[in-house]
mmCIF file of C-alpha atoms in Angstrom:
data_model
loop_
_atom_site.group_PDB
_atom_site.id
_atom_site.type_symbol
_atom_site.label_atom_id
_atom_site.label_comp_id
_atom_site.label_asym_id
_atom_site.label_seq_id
_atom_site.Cartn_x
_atom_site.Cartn_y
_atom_site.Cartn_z
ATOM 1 C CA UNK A 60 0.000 0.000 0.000
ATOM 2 C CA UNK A 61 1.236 3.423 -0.965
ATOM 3 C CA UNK A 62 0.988 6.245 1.405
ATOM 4 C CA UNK A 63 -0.508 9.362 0.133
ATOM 5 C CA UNK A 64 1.771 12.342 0.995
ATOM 6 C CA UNK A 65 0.514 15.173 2.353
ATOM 7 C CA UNK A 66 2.215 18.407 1.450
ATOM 8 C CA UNK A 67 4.813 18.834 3.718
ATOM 9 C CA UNK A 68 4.691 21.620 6.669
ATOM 10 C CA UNK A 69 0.575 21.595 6.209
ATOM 11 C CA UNK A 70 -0.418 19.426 8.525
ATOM 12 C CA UNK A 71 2.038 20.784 11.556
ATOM 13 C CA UNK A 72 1.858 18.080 14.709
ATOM 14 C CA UNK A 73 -0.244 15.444 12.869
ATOM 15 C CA UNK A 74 0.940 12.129 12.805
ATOM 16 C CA UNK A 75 0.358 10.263 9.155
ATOM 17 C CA UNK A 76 -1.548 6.361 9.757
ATOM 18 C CA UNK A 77 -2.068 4.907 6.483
ATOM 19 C CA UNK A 78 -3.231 5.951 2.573
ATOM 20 C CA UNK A 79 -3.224 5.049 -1.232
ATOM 21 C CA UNK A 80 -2.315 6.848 -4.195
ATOM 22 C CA UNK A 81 -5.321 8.777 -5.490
ATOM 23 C CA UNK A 82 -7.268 6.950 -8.202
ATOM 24 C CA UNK A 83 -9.796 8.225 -10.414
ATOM 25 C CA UNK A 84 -12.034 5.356 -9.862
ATOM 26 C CA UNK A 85 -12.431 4.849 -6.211
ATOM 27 C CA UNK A 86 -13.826 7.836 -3.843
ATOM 28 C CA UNK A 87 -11.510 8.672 -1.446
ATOM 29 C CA UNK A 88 -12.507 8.936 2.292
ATOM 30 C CA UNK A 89 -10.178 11.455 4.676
ATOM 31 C CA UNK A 90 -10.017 10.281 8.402
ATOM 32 C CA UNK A 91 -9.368 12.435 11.345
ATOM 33 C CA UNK A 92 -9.430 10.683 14.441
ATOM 34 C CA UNK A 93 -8.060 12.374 17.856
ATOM 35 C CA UNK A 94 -4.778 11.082 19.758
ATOM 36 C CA UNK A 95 -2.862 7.972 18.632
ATOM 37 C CA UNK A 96 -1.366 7.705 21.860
ATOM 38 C CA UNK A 97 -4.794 6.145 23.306
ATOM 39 C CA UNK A 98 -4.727 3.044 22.422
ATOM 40 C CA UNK A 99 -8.556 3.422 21.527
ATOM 41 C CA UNK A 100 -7.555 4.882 18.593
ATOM 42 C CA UNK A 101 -4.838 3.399 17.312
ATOM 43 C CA UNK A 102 -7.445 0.177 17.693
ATOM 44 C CA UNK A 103 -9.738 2.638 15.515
ATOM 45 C CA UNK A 104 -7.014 2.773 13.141
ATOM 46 C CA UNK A 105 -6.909 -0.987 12.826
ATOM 47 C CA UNK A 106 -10.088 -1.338 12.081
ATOM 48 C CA UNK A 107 -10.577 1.318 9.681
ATOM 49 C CA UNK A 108 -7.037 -0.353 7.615
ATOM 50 C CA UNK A 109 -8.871 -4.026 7.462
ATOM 51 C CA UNK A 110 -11.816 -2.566 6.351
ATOM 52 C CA UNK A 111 -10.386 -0.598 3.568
ATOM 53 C CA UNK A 112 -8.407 -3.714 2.709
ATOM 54 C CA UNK A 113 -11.863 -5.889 2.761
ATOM 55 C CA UNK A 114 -14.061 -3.299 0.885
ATOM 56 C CA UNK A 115 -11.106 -2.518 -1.458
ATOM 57 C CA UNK A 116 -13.686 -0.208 -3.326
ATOM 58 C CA UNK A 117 -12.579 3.405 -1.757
ATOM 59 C CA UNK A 118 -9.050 4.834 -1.413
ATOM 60 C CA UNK A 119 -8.048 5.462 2.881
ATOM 61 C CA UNK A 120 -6.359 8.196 4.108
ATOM 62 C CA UNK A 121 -6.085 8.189 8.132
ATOM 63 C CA UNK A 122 -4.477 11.086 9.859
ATOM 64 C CA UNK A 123 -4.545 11.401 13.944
ATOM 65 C CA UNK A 124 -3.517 13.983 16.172
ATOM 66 C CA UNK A 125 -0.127 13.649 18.030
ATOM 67 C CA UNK A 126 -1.772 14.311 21.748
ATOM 68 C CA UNK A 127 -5.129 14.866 22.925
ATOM 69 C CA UNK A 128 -4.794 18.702 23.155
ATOM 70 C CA UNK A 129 -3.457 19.448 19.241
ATOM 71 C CA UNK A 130 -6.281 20.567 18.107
ATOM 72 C CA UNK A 131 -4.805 22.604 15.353
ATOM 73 C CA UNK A 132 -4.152 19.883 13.617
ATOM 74 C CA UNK A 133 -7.049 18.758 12.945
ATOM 75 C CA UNK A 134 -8.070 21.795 11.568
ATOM 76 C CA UNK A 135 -5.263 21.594 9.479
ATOM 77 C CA UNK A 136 -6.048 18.453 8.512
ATOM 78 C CA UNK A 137 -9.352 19.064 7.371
ATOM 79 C CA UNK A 138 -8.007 22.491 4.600
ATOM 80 C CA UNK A 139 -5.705 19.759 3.510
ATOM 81 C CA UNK A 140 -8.387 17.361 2.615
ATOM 82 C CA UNK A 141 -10.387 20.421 0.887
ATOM 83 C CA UNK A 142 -7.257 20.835 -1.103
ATOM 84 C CA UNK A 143 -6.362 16.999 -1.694
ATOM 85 C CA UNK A 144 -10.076 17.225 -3.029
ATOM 86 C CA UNK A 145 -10.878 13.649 -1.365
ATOM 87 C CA UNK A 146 -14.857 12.968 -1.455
ATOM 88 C CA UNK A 147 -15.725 12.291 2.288
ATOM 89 C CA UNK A 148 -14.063 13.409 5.708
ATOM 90 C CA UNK A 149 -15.074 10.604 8.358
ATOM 91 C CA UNK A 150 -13.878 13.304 11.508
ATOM 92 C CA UNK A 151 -14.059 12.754 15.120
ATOM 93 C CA UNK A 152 -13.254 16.094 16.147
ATOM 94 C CA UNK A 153 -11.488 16.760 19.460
ATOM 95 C CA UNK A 154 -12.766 20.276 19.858
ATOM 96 C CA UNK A 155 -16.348 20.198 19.233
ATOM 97 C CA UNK A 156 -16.668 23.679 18.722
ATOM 98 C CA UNK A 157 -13.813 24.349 17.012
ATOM 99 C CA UNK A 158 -14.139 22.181 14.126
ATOM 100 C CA UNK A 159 -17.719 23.841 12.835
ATOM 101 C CA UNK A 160 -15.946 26.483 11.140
ATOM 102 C CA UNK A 161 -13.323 24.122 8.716
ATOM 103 C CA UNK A 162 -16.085 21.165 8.312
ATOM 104 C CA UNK A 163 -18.087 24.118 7.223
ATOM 105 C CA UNK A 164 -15.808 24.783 4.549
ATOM 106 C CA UNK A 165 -15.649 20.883 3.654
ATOM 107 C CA UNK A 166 -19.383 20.545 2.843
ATOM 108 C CA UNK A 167 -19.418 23.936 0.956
ATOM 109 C CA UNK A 168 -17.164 22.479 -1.212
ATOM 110 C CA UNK A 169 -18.898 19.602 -2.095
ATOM 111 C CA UNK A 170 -17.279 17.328 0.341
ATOM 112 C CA UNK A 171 -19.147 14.787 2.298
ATOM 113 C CA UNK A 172 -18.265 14.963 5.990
ATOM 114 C CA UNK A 173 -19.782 12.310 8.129
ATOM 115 C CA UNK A 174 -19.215 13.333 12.287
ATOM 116 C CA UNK A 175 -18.781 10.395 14.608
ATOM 117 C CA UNK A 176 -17.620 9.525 18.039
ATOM 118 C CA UNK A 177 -17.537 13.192 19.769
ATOM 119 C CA UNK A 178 -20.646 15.553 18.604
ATOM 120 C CA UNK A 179 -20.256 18.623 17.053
ATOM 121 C CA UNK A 180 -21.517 21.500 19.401
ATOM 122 C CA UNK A 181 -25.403 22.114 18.389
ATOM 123 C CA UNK A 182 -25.259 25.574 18.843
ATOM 124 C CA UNK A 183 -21.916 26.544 16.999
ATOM 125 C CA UNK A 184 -23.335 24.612 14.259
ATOM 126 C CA UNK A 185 -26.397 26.875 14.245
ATOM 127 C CA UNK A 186 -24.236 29.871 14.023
ATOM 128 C CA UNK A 187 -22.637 28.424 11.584
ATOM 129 C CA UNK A 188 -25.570 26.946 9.082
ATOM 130 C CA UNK A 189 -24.512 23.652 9.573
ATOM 131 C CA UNK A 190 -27.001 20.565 9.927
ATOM 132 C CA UNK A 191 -25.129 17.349 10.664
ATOM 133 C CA UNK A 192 -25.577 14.249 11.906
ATOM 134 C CA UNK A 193 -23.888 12.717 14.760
ATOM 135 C CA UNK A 194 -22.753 8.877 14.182
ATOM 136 C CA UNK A 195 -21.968 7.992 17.874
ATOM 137 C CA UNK A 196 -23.125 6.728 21.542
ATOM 138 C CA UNK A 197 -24.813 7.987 24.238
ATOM 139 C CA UNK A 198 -21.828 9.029 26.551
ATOM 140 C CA UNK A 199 -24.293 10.222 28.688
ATOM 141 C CA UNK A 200 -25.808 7.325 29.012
ATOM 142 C CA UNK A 201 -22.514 4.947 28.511
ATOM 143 C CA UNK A 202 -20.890 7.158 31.375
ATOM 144 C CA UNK A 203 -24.105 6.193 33.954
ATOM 145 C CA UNK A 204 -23.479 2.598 33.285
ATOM 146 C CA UNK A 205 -20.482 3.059 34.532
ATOM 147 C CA UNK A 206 -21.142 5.320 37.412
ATOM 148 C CA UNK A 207 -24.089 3.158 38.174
ATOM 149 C CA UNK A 208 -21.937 0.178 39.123
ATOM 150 C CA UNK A 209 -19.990 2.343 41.096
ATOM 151 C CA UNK A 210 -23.131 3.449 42.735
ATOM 152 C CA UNK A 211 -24.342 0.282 43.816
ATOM 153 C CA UNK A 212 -20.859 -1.178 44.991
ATOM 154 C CA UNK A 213 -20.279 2.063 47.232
ATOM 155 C CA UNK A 214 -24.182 2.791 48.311
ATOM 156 C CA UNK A 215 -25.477 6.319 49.741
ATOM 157 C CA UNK A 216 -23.087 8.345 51.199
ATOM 158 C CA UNK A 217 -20.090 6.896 49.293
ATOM 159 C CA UNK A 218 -16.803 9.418 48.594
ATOM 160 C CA UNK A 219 -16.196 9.629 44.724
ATOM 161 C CA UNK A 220 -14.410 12.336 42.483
ATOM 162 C CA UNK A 221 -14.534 12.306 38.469
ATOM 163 C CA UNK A 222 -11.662 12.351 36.456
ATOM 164 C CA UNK A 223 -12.931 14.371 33.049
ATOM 165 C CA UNK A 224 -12.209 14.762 29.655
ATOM 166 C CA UNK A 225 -10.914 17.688 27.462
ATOM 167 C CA UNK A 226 -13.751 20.210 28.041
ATOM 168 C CA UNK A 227 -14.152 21.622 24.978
ATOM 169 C CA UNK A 228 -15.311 18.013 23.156
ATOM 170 C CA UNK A 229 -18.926 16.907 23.569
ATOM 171 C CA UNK A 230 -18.506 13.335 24.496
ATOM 172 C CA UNK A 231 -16.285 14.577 27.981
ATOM 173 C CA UNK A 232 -19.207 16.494 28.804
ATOM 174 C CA UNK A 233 -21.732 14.137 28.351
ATOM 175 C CA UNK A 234 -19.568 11.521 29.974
ATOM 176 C CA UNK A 235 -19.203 14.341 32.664
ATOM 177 C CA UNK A 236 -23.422 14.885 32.988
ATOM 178 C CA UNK A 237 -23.716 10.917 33.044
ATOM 179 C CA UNK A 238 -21.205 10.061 36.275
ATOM 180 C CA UNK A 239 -23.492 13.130 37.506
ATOM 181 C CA UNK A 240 -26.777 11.366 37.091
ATOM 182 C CA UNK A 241 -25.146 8.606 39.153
ATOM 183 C CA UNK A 242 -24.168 10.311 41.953
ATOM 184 C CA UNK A 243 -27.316 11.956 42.099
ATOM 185 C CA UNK A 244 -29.486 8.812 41.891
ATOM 186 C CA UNK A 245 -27.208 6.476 44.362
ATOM 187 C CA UNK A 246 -26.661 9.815 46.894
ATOM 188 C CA UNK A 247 -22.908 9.585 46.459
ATOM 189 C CA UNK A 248 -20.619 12.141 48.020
ATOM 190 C CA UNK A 249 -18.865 14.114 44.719
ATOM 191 C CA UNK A 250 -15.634 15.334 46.367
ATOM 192 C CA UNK A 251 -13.468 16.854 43.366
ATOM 193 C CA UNK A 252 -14.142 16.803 39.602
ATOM 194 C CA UNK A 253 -11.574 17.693 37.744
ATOM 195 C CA UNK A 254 -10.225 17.540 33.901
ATOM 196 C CA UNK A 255 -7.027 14.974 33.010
ATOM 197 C CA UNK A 256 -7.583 16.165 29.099
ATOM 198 C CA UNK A 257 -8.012 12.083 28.040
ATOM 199 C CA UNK A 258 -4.167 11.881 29.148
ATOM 200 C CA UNK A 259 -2.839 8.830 31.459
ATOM 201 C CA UNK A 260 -0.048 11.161 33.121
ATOM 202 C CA UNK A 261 -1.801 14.155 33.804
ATOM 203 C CA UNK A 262 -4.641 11.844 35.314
ATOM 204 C CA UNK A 263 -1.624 10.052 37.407
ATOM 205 C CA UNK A 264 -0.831 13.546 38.235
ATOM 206 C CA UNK A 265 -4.352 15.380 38.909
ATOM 207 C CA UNK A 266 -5.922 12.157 40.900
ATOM 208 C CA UNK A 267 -2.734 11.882 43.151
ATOM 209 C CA UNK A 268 -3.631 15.266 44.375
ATOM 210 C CA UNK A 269 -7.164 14.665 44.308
ATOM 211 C CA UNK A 270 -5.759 11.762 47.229
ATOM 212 C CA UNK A 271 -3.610 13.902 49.024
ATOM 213 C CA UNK A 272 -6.343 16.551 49.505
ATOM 214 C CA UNK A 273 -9.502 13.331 50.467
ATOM 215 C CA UNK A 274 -7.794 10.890 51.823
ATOM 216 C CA UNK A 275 -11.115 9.278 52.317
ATOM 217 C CA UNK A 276 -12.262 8.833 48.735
ATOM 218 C CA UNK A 277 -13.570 5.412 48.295
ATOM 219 C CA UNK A 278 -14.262 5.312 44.244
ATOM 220 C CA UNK A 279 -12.889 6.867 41.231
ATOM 221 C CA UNK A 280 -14.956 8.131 37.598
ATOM 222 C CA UNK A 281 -12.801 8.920 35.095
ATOM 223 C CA UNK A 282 -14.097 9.389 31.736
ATOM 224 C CA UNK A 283 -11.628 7.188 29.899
ATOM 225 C CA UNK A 284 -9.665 4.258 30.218
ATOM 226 C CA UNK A 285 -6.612 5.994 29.579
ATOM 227 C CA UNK A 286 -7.131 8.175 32.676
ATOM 228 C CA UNK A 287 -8.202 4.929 34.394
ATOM 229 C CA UNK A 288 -4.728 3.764 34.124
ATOM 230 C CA UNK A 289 -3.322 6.695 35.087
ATOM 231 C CA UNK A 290 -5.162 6.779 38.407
ATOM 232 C CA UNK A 291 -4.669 3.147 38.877
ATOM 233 C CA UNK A 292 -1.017 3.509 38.533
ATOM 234 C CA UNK A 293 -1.283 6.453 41.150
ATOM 235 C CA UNK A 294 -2.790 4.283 43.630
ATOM 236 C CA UNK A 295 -0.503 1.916 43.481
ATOM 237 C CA UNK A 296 2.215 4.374 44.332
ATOM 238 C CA UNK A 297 0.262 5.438 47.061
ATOM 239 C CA UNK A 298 -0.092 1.604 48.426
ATOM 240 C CA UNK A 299 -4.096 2.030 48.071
ATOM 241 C CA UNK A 300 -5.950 -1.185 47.056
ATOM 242 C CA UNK A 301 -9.096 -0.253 48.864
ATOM 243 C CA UNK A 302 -10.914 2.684 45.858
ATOM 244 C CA UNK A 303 -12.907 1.240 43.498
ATOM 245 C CA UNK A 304 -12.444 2.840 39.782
ATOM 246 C CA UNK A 305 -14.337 3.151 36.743
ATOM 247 C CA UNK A 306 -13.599 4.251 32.908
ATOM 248 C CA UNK A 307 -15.234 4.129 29.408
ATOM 249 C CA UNK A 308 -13.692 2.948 26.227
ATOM 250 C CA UNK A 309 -12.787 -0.909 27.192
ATOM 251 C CA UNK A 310 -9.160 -0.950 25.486
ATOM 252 C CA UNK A 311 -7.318 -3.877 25.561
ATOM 253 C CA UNK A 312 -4.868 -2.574 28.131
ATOM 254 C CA UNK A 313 -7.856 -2.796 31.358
ATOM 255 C CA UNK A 314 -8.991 -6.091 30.663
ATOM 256 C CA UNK A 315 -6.205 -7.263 33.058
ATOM 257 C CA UNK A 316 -7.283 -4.348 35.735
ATOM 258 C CA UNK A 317 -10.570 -5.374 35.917
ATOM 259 C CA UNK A 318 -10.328 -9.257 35.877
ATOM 260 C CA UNK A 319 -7.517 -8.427 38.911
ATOM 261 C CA UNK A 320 -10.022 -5.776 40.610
ATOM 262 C CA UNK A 321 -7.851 -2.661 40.196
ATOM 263 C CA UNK A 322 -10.805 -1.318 38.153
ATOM 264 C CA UNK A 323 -14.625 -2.109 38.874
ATOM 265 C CA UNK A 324 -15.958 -1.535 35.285
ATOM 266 C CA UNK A 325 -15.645 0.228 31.903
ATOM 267 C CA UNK A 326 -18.215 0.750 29.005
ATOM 268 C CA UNK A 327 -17.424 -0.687 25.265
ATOM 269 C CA UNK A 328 -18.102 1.376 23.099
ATOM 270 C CA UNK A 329 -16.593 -0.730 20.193
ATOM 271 C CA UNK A 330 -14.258 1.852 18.973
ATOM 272 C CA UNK A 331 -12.986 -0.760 16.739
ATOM 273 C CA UNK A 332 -15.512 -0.725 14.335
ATOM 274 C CA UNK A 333 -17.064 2.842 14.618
ATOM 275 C CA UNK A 334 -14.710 4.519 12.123
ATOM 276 C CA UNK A 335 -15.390 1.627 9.951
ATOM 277 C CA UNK A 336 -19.337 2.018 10.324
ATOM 278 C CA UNK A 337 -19.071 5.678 10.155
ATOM 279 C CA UNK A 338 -17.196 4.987 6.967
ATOM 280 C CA UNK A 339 -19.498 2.855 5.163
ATOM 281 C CA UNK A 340 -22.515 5.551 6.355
ATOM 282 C CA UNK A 341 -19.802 8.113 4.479
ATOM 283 C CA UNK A 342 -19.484 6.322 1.029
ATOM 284 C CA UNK A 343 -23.580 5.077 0.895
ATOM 285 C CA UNK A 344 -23.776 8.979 0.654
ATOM 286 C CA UNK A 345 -20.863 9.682 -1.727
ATOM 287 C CA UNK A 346 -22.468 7.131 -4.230
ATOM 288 C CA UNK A 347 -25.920 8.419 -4.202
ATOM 289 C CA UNK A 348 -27.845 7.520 -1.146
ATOM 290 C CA UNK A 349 -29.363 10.504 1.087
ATOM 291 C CA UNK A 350 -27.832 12.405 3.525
ATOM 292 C CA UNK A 351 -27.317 11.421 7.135
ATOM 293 C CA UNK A 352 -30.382 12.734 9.212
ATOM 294 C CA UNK A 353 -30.050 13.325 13.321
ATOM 295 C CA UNK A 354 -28.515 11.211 15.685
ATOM 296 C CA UNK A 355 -27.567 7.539 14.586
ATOM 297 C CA UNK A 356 -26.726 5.768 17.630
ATOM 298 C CA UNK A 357 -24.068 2.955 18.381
ATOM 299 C CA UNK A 358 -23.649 0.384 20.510
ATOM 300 C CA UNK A 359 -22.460 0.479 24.113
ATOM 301 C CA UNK A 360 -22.030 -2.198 26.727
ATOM 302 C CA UNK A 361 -21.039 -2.302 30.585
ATOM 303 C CA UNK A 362 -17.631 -4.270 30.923
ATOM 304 C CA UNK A 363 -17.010 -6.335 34.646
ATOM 305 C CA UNK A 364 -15.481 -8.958 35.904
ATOM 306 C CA UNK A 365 -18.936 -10.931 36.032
#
């Protein structure tokens, strides 16, 4: 397979995944996904390559961002596509605000852009013009499964903090709103919330003060599994084997946590096929078929030991 080179110095801080050489007789699909140093998306990458590879009928280009807070690049990414000409940006945008203004640009040139994973604000779209569908889960919902189990382990009165995402994407503060409904419904004790930005270190880093300031916390929310680790790994610097922690995203890399009982649960939201599914929804589109209407939802399933 032949990567497809994107002029150099245009895409500043964005890490190149995969591509063919243009052809005139396959559409060619842009991806954008957010950081490649969570493993849920380089497992999104993987699943968008063998599905290229098994479709064969439509040309991949993959692009990620280098950390979770470059969110020029994605922007970037997106006038480069314009420019490339390519026939459908699949995006899951890491600043949901941010991003109206160049996928704007992309459908006013005749491109088809398909969101998934992290909505696009509602109202900057508004200001904007822009009607879009989301291709995604409830992370609202997802997040309450989640805090849920959390709720019933710990019962009224328990000591929790939450662990959030970057707060300018959608899905952190839905995720956010959901381990909210939880502690509202079970009557749990919300000691600290507090933003990580989707990163394992600074979660390490913002929990293990979280701990030095409530001692007494008995569970943990955080709104990924890469923060999951991170506050895992801070715990067991700290010698603590007695808080009970939660994430979202199921990677590979907590299956181990939560069979040994460093984490209490996580929510699959089969990131290895979304980009895939949001892919095929892209190219029914490019070849004829009507645009994407509303909200189409995707699966999502509570992950424990049981």
């Amino acid at each position: 397979m032949k990567l497809l080179k994107i002029a150099a110095g245009a895409v500043s801080g964005l890490a190149m995944l995969a591509g063919t050489a243009m052809a005139d007789d396959k559409p060619v699909v842009g991806l954008i996904m957010k950081s490649l140093a969570n493993e849920f998306f380089q497992n999104m990458m993987v699943g968008a390559e063998a599905h290229q590879e098994k479709r064969g009928d439509y040309e991949l280009l993959a692009v990620g961002m280098q950390n979770e807070t470059d969110f020029e690049s994605q922007i970037n990414a997106v006038e480069n596509f314009i420019t490339q000409g390519v026939d459908a940006i699949v995006v899951a945008p890491a600043d949901s605000r941010a991003m109206v203004r160049p996928l704007k640009k992309a459908m006013d040139a005749g491109i088809v852009v398909v969101n998934f994973d992290v909505a696009l604000d509602e109202e900057a779209k508004k200001q904007r013009g822009v009607e879009l569908a989301f291709v995604g889960p409830d992370n609202r919902g997802g997040a309450k499964l989640a805090g849920d189990a959390l709720g019933k382990k710990l019962g009224e009165g328990g000591k929790v903090v939450i662990i959030e995402g970057n707060p300018g994407a959608d899905n952190a503060t839905q995720r956010r709103l959901g381990f909210e409904d939880s502690v509202a419904e079970y009557k749990l004790d919300l000691l600290d919330s507090r933003t990580a930005h989707w990163e394992t270190e600074e979660a390490n880093s913002v929990f293990s003060n979280m701990l030095t300031a409530h001692p007494d916390i008995q569970g943990v929310m955080a709104a990924n599994d890469s923060m999951a680790i991170g506050v895992v790994k801070a715990l067991e610097s700290a010698g603590r084997d007695d808080i009970l922690v939660v994430g979202f995203d199921n990677i590979p890399a907590v299956g181990p946590m939560i069979e040994d009982g460093r984490m209490l649960a996580t929510v699959d939201q089969f990131g290895t096929d979304m980009a895939a599914n949001a892919i095929d929804l892209a190219l029914e589109v490019v070849n004829g078929g009507p645009e994407l209407e509303g909200w189409v939802k995707t699966p999502i399933e509570l992950v424990t030991a049981d």
